[in-house]
XYZ file of N, CA and C in Angstrom:
804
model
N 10.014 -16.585 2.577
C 9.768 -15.763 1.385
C 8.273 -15.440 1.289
N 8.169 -14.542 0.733
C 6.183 -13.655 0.323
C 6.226 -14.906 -0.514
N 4.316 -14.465 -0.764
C 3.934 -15.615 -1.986
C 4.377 -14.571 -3.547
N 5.639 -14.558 -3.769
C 5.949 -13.218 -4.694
C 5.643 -14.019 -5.940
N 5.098 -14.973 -5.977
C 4.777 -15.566 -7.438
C 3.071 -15.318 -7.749
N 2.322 -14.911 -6.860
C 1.280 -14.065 -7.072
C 1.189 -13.567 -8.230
N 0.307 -13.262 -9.566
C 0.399 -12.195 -10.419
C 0.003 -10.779 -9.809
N 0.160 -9.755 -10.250
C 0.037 -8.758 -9.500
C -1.958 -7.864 -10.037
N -1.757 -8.598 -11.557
C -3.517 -8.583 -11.314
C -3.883 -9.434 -10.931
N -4.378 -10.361 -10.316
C -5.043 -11.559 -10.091
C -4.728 -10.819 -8.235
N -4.160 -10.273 -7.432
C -4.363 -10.048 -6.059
C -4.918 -8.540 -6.012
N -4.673 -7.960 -7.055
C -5.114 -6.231 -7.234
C -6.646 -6.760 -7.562
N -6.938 -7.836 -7.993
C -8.460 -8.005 -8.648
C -9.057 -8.275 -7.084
N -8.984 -9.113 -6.041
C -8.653 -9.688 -4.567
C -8.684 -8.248 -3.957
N -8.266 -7.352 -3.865
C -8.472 -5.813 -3.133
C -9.512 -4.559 -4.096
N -10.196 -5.323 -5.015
C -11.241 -4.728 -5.705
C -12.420 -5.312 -5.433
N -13.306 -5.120 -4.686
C -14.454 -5.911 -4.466
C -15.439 -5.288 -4.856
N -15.929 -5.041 -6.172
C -17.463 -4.311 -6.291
C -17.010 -2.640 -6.603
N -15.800 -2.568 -7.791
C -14.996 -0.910 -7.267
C -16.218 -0.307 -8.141
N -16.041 0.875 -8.368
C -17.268 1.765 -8.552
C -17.250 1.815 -10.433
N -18.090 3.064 -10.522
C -17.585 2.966 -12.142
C -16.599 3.749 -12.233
N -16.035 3.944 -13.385
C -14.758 4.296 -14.049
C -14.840 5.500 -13.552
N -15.535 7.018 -13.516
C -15.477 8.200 -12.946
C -15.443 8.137 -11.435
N -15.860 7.492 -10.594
C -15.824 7.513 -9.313
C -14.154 7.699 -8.402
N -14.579 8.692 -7.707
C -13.220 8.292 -7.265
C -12.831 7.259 -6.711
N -11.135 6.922 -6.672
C -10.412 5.929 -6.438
C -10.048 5.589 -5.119
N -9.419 4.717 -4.835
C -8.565 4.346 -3.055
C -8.009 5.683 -2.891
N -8.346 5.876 -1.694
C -7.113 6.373 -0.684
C -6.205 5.451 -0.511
N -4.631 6.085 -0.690
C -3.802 5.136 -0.472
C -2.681 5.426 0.776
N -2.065 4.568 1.936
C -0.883 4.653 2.401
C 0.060 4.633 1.692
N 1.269 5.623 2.437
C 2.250 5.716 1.751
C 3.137 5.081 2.502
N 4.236 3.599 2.152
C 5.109 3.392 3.208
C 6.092 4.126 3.743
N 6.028 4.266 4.694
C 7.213 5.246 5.987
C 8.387 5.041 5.040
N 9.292 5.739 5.032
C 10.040 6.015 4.351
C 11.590 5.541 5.204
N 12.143 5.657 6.130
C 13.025 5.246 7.364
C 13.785 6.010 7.171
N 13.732 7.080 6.382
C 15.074 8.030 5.977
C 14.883 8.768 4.451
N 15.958 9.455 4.458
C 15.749 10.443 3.315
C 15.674 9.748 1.747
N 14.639 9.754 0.998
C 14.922 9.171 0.029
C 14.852 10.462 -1.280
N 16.430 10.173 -1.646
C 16.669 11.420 -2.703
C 16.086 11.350 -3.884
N 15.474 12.748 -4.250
C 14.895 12.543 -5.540
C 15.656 12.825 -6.961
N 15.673 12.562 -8.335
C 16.314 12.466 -9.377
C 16.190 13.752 -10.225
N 16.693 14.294 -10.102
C 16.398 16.210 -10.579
C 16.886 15.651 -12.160
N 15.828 16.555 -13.693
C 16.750 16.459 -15.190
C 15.438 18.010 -15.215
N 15.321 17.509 -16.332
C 15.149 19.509 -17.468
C 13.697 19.370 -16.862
N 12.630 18.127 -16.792
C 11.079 18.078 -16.363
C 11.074 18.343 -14.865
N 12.096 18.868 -13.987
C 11.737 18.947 -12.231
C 12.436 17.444 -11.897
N 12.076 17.444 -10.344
C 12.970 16.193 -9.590
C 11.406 15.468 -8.912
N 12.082 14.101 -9.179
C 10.810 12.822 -8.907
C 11.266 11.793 -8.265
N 10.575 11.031 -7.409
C 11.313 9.848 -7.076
C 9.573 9.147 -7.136
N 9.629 7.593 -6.994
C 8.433 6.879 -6.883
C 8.954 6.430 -5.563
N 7.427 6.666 -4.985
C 7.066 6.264 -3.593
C 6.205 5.044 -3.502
N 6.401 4.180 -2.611
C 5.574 2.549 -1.969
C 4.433 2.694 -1.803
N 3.478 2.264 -2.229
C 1.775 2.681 -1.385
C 1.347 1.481 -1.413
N 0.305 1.731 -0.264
C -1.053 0.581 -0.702
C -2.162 1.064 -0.900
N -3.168 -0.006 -0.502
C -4.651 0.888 -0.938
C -5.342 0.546 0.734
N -5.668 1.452 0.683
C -6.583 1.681 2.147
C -7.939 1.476 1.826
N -8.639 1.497 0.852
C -9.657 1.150 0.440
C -10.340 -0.099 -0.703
N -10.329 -1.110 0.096
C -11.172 -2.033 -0.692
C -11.883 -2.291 -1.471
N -12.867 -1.632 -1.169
C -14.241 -1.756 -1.918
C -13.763 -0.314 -3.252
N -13.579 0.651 -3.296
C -12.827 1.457 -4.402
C -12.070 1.035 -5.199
N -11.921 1.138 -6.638
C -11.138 1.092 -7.681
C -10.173 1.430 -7.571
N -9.065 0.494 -8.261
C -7.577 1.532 -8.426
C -7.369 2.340 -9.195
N -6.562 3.586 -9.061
C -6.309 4.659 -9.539
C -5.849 4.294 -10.867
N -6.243 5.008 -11.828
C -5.227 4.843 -13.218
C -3.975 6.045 -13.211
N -3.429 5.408 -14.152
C -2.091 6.152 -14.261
C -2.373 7.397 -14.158
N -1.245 7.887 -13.158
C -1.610 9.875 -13.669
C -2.776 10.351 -13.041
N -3.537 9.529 -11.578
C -4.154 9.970 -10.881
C -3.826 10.895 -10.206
N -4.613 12.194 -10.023
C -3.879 13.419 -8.925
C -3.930 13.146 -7.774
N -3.325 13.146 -6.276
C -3.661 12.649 -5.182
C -2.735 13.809 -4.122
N -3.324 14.110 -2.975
C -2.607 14.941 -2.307
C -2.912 14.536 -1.432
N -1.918 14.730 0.210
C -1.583 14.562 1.428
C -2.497 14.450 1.878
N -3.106 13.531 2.925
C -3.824 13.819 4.083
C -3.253 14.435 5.046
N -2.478 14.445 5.657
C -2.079 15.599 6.509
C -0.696 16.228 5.711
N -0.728 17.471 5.930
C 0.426 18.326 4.728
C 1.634 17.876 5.775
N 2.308 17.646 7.284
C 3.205 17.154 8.119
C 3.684 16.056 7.709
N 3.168 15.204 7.107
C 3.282 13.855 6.685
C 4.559 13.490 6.124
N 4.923 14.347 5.231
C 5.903 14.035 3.758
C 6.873 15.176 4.356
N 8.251 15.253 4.326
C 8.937 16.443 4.211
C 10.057 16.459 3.082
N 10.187 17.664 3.326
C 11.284 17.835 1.736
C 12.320 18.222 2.440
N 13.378 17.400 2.263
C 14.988 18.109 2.844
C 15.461 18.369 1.698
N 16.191 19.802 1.711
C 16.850 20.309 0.523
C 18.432 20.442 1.177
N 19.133 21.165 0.410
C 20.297 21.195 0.253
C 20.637 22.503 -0.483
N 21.366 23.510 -0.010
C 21.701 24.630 -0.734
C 22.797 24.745 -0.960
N 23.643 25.804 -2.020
C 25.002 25.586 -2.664
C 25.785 25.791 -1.805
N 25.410 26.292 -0.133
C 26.483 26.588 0.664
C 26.710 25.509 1.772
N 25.801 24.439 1.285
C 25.792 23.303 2.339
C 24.780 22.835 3.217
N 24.070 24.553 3.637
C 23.059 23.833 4.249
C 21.920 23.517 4.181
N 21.329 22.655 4.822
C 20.430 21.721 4.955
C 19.187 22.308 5.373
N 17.856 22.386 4.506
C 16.514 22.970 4.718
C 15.656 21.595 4.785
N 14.610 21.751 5.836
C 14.092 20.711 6.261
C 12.151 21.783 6.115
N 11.494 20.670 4.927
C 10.252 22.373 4.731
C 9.246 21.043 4.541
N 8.035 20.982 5.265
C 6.423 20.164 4.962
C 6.470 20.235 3.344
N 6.661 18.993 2.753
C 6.375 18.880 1.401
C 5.297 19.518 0.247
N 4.393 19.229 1.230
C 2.827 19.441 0.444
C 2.761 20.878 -0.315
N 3.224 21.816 -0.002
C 3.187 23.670 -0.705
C 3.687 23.260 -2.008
N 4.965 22.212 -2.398
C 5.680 22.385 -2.920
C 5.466 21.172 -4.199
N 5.234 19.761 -3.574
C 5.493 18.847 -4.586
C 3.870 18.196 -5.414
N 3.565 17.788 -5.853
C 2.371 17.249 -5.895
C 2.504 15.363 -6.491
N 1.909 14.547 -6.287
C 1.609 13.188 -6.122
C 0.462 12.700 -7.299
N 1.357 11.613 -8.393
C 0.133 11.412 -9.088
C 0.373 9.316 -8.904
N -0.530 8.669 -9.262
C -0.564 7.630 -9.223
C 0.623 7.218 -9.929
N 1.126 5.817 -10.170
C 2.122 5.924 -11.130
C 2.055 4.098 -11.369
N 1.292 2.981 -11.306
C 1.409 1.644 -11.035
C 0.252 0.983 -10.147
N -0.412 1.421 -10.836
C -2.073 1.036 -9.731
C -1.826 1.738 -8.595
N -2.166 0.477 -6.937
C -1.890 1.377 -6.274
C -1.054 1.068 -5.093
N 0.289 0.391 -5.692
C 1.416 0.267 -5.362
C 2.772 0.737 -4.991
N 1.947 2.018 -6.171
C 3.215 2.844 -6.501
C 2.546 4.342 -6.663
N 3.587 5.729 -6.098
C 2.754 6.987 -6.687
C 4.369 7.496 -6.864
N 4.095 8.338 -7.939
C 5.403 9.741 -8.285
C 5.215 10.835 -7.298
N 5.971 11.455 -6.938
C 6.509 12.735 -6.109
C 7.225 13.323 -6.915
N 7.029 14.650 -7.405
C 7.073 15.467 -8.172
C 7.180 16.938 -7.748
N 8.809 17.374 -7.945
C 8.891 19.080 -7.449
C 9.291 19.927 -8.708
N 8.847 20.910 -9.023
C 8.804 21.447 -10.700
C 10.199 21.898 -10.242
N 11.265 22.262 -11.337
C 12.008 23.141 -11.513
C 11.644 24.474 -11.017
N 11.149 25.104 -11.435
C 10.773 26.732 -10.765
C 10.792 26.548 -9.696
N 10.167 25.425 -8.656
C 10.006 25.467 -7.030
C 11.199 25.132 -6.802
N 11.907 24.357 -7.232
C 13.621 24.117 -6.680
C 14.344 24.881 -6.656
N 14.108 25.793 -7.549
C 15.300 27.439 -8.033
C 14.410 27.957 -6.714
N 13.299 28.037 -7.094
C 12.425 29.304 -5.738
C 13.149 29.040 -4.214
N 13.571 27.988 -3.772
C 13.656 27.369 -2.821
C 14.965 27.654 -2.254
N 15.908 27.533 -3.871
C 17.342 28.184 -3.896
C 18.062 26.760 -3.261
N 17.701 25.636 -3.577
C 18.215 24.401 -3.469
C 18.987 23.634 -4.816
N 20.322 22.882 -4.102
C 20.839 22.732 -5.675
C 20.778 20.845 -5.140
N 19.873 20.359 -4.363
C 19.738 18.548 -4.086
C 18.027 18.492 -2.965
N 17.947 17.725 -3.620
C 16.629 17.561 -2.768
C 16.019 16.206 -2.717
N 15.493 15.651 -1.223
C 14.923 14.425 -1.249
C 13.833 14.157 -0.012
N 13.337 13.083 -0.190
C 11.747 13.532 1.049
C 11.732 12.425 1.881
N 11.293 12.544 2.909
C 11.117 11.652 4.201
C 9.357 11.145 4.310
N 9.290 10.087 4.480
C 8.129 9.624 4.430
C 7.753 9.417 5.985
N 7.078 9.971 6.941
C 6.979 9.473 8.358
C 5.572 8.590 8.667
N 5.719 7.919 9.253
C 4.491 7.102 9.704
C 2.900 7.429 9.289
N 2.410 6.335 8.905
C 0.853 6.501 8.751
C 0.782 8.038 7.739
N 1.659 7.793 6.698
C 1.241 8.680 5.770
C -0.025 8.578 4.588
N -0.364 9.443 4.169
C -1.917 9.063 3.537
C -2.049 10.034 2.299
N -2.695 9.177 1.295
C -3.129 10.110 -0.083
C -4.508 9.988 -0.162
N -5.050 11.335 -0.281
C -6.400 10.841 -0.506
C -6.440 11.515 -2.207
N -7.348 10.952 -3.058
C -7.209 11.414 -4.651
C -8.064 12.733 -4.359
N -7.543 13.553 -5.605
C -8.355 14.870 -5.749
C -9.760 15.018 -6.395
N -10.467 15.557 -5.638
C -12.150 15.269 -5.825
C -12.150 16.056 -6.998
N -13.088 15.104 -8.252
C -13.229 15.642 -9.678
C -14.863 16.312 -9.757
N -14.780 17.314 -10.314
C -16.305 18.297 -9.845
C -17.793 17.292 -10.418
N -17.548 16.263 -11.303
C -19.103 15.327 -11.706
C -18.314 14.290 -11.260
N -17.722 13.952 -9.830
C -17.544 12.968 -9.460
C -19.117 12.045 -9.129
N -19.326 10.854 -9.765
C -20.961 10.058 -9.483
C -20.577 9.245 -8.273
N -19.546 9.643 -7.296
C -19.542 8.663 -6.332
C -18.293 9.004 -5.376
N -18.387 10.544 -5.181
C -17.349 10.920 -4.261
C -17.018 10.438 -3.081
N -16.486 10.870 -2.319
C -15.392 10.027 -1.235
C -16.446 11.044 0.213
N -16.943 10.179 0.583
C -17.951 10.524 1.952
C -16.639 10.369 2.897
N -17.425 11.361 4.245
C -16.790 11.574 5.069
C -16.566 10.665 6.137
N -17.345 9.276 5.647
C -17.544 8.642 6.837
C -16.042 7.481 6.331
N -16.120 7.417 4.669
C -15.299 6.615 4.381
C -13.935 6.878 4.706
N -13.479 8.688 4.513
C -12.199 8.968 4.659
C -11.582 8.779 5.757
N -12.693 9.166 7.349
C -12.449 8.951 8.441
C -11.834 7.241 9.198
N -12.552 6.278 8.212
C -12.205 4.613 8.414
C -10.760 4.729 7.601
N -10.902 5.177 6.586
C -9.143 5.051 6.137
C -8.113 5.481 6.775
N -8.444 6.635 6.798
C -7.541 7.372 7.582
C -7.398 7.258 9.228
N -8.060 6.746 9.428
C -8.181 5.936 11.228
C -7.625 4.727 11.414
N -8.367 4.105 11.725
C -8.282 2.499 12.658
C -7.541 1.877 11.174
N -8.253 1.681 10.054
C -7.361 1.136 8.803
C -6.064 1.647 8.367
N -5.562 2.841 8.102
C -4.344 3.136 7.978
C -3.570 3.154 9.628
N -4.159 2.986 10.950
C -3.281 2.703 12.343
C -3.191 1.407 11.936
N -3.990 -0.058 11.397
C -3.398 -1.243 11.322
C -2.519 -1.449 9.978
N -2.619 -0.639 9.277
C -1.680 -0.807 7.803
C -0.050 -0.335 8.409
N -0.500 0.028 9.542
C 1.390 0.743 9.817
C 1.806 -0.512 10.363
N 1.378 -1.815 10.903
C 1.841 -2.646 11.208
C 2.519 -3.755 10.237
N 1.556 -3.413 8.836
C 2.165 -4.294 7.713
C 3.123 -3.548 6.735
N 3.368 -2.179 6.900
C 3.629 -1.215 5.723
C 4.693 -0.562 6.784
N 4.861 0.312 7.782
C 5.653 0.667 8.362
C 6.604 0.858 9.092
N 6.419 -0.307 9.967
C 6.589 -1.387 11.533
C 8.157 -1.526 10.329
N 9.202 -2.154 11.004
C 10.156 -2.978 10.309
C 9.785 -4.453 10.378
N 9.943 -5.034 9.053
C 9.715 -6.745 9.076
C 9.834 -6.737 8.499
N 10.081 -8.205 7.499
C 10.477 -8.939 6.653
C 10.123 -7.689 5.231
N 8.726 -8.024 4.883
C 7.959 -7.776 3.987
C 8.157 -5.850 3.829
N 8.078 -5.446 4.901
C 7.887 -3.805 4.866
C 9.194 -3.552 4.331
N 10.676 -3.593 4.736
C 11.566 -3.729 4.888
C 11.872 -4.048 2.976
N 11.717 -4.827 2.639
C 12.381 -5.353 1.359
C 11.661 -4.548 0.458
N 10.149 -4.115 0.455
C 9.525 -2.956 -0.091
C 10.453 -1.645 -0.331
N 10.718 -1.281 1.285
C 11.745 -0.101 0.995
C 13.024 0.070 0.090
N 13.755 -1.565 0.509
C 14.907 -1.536 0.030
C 14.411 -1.699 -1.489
N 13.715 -2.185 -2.452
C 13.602 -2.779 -3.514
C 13.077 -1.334 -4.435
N 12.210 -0.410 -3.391
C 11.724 0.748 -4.144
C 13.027 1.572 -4.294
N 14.036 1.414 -3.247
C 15.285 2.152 -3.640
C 16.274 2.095 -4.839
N 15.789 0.459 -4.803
C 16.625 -0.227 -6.226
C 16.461 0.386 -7.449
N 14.735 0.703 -7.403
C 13.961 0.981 -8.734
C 14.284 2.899 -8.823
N 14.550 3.457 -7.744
C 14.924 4.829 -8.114
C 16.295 5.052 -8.458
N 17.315 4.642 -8.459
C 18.268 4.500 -8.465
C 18.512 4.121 -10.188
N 17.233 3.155 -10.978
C 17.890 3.248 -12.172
C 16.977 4.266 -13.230
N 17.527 4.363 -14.543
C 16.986 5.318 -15.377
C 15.736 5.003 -15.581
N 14.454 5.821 -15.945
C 13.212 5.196 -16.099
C 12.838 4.767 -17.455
N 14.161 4.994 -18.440
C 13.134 4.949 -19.755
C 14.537 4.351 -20.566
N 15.833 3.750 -19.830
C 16.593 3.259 -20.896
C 17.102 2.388 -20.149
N 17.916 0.908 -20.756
C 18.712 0.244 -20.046
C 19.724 0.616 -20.406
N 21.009 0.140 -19.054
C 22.222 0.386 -19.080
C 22.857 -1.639 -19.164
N 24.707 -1.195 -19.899
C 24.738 -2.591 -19.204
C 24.836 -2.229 -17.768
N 25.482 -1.205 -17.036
C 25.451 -1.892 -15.453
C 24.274 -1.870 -14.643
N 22.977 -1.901 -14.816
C 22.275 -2.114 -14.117
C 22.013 -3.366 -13.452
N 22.807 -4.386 -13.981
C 23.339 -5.665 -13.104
C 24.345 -5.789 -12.779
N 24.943 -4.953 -12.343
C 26.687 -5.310 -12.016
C 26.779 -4.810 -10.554
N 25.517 -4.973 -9.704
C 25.629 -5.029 -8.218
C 25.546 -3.769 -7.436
N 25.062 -2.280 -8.143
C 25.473 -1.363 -7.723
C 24.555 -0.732 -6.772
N 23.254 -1.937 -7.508
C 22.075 -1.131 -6.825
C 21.584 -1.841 -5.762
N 21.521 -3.146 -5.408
C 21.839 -3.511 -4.134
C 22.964 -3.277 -2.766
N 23.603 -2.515 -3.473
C 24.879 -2.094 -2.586
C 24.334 -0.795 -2.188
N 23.636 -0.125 -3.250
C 23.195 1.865 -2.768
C 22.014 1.733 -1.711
N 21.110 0.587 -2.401
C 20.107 0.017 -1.372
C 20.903 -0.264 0.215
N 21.449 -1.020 0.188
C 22.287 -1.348 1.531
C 22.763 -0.159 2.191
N 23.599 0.834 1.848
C 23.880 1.786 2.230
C 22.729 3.391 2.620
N 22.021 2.752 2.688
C 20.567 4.081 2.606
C 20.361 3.724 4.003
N 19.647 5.184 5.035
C 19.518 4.628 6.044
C 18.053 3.883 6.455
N 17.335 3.502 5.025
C 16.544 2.594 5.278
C 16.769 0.978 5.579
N 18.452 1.049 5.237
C 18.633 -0.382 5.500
C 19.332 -0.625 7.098
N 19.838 0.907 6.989
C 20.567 0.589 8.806
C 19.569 0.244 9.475
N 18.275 0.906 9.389
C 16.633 0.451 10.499
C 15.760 -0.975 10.342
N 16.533 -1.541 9.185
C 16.037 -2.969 7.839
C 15.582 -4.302 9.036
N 14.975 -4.622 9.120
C 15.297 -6.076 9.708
C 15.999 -6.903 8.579
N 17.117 -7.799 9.481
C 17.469 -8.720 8.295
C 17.179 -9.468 7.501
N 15.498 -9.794 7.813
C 14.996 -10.620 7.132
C 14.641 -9.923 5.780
N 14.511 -8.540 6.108
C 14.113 -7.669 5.001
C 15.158 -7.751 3.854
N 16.344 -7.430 4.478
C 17.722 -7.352 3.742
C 17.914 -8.427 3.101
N 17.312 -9.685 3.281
C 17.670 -10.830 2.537
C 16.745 -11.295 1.571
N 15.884 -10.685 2.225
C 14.502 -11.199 0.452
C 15.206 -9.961 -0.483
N 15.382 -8.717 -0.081
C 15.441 -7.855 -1.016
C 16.612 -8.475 -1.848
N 18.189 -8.705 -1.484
C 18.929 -9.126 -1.953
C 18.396 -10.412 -3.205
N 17.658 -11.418 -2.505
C 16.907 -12.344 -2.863
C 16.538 -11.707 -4.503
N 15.975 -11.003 -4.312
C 14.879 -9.836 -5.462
C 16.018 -9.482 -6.670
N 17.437 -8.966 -6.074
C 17.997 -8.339 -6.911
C 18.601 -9.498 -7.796
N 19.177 -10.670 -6.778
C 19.649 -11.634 -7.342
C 19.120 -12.682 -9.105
N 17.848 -12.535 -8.308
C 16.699 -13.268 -9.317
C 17.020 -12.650 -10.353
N 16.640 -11.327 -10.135
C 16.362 -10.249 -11.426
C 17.416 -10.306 -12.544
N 18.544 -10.022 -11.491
C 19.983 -10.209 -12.333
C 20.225 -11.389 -13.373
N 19.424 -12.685 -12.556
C 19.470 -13.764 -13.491
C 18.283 -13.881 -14.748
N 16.952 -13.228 -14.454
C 16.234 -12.960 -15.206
C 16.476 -12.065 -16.442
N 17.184 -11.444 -16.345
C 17.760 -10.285 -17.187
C 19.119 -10.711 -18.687
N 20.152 -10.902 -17.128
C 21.151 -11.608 -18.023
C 21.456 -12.628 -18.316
N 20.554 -14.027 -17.770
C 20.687 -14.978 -18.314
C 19.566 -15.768 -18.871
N 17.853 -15.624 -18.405
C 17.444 -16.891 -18.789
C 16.545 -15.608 -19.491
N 16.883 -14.067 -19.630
C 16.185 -13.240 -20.499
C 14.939 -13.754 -20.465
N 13.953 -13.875 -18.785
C 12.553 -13.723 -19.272
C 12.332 -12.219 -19.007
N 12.550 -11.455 -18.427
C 12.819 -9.894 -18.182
C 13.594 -8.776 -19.243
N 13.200 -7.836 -19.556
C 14.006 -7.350 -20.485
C 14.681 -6.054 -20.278
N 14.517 -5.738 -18.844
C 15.454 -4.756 -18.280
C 15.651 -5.143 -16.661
N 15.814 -4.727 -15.914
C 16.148 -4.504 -14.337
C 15.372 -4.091 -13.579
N 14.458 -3.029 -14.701
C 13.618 -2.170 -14.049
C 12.031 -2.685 -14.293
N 12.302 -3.518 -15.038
C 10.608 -3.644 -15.404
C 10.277 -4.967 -14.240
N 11.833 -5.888 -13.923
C 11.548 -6.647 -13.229
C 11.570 -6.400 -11.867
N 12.390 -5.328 -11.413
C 12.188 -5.390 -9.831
C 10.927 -4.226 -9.412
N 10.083 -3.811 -10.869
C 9.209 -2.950 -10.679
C 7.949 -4.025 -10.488
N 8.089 -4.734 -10.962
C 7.155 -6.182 -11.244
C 7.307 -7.148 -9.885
N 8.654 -6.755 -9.482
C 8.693 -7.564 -8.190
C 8.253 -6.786 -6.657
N 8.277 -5.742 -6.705
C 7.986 -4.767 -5.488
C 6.340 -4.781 -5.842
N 5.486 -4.647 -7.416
C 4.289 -4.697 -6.854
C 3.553 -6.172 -6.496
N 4.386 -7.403 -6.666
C 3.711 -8.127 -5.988
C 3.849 -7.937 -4.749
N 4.770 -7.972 -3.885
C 5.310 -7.900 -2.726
C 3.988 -6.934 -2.070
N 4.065 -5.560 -2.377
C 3.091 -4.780 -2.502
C 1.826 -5.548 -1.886
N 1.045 -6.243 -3.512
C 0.011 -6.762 -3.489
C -0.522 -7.559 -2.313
N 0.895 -8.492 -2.532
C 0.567 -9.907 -1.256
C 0.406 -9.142 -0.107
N 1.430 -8.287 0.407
C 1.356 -8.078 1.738
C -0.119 -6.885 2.056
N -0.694 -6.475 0.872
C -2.212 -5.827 0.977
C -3.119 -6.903 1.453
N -2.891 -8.054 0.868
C -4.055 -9.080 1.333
C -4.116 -9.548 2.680
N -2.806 -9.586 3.067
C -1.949 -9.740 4.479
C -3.000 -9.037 5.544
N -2.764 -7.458 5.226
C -3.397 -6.593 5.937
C -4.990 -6.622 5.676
N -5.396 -6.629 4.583
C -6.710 -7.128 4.130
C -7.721 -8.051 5.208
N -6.774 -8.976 5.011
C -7.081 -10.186 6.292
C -7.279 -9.921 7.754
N -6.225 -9.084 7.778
C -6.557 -8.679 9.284
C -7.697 -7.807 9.926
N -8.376 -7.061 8.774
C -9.035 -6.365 9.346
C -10.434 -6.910 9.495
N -10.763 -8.523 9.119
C -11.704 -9.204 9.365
C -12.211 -8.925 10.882
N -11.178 -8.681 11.735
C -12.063 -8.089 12.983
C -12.610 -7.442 13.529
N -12.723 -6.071 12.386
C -12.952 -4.895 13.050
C -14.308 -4.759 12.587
């Protein structure tokens, strides 16, 4: 098992070393590989799903909520749609969706407006995350401490090529990330249900083809995750929904396995 009893500030404080002031921009963050299509949740505000990240940058602050952040490479992210006659459009995300922070920097929203979904002439849509994907935040015009070129080049290089080993690679830790962020899209964001413990969402998790690529070790902490929660929820009620806890449980997971990678780069 991760050290998932970590608080999730007390290791986010551990990947802040000296962050800048409050206007400065924030981490560049990885986005975890995605292993397959992860569908997004279309209502009347456009279609969203929350995506896995870490922070590629150390010494930088984490993003606050509702940070703007766009692609490092626009190839990165794709949008598979779906049209009323069946078929299947496969289009580079970036024209279309835009990325704001959403959970320090653990977590970001993916966001396609209504108007671009009609424009598109799609009636389902969901996005593929491929390897060594990257956000860099959007440069604010009195930024006191913008993002140099020398820094973006270390993130986006040699640091996000060793983050694909802790974040992308299949293993234990990468693996239960995916499955657990699936858990958390899967339920409503702003109400509880009773069945959000009645097993449905470890089963949709299982069935995604992020779990056919899963190592098993992955498959069993995640299960692990849902199990807890379920008991946190409906029985010893220290949790007060499903969602706040397996949102609480993916960013430690998150966290720990940042320090993981953190560690490793003592050699470079």
């Amino acid at each position: 098992m991760m050290r998932a009893s970590f608080s999730v500030g007390v290791v986010a404080a551990a990947l802040m070393i000296g962050g800048g002031p409050a206007a400065a921009a924030p981490q560049i963050l990885g986005i975890v590989a995605s292993n397959g299509a992860l569908p997004l949740i279309c209502d009347a505000q456009g279609c969203h799903a929350d995506l896995s990240t870490f922070c590629l940058q150390q010494p930088r602050a984490n993003p606050d909520r509702g940070q703007r952040y766009r692609l490092a490479d626009a190839n990165s992210v794709t949008l598979v749609g779906t049209r009323s006659n069946g078929e299947v459009v496969r289009l580079p995300a970036a024209p279309y969706v835009s990325f704001f922070s959403d959970r320090g920097f653990t977590s970001v929203e993916v966001a396609l407006p209504t108007d671009q979904l009609a424009a598109l002439g799609l009636t389902g849509v969901a996005v593929e995350v491929g390897r060594q994907a990257s956000l860099v935040p959007e440069a604010e015009a009195n930024d006191p401490s913008p993002q140099s070129q020398d820094e973006v080049a270390l993130a986006l290089g040699s640091y996000r090529a060793q983050g694909s080993k802790f974040f992308d690679d299949r293993s234990e830790a990468a693996d239960a990330i995916r499955l657990t962020n699936r858990m958390i899209n899967a339920l409503p964001p702003h109400q509880r249900q009773p069945a959000d413990t009645d097993g449905h969402l470890i089963d949709l998790a299982l069935q995604s083809d992020a779990a056919a690529l899963a190592d098993p070790a992955g498959i069993r902490l995640a299960r692990d995750y849902h199990e807890s929660c379920k008991t946190k929820v409906d029985v010893t009620h220290h949790v007060d929904s499903m969602l706040a806890c397996l949102e609480g449980t993916h960013d430690r997971l998150v966290a720990n396995t940042n320090v993981d990678f953190w560690r490793s780069l003592n050699g470079y």
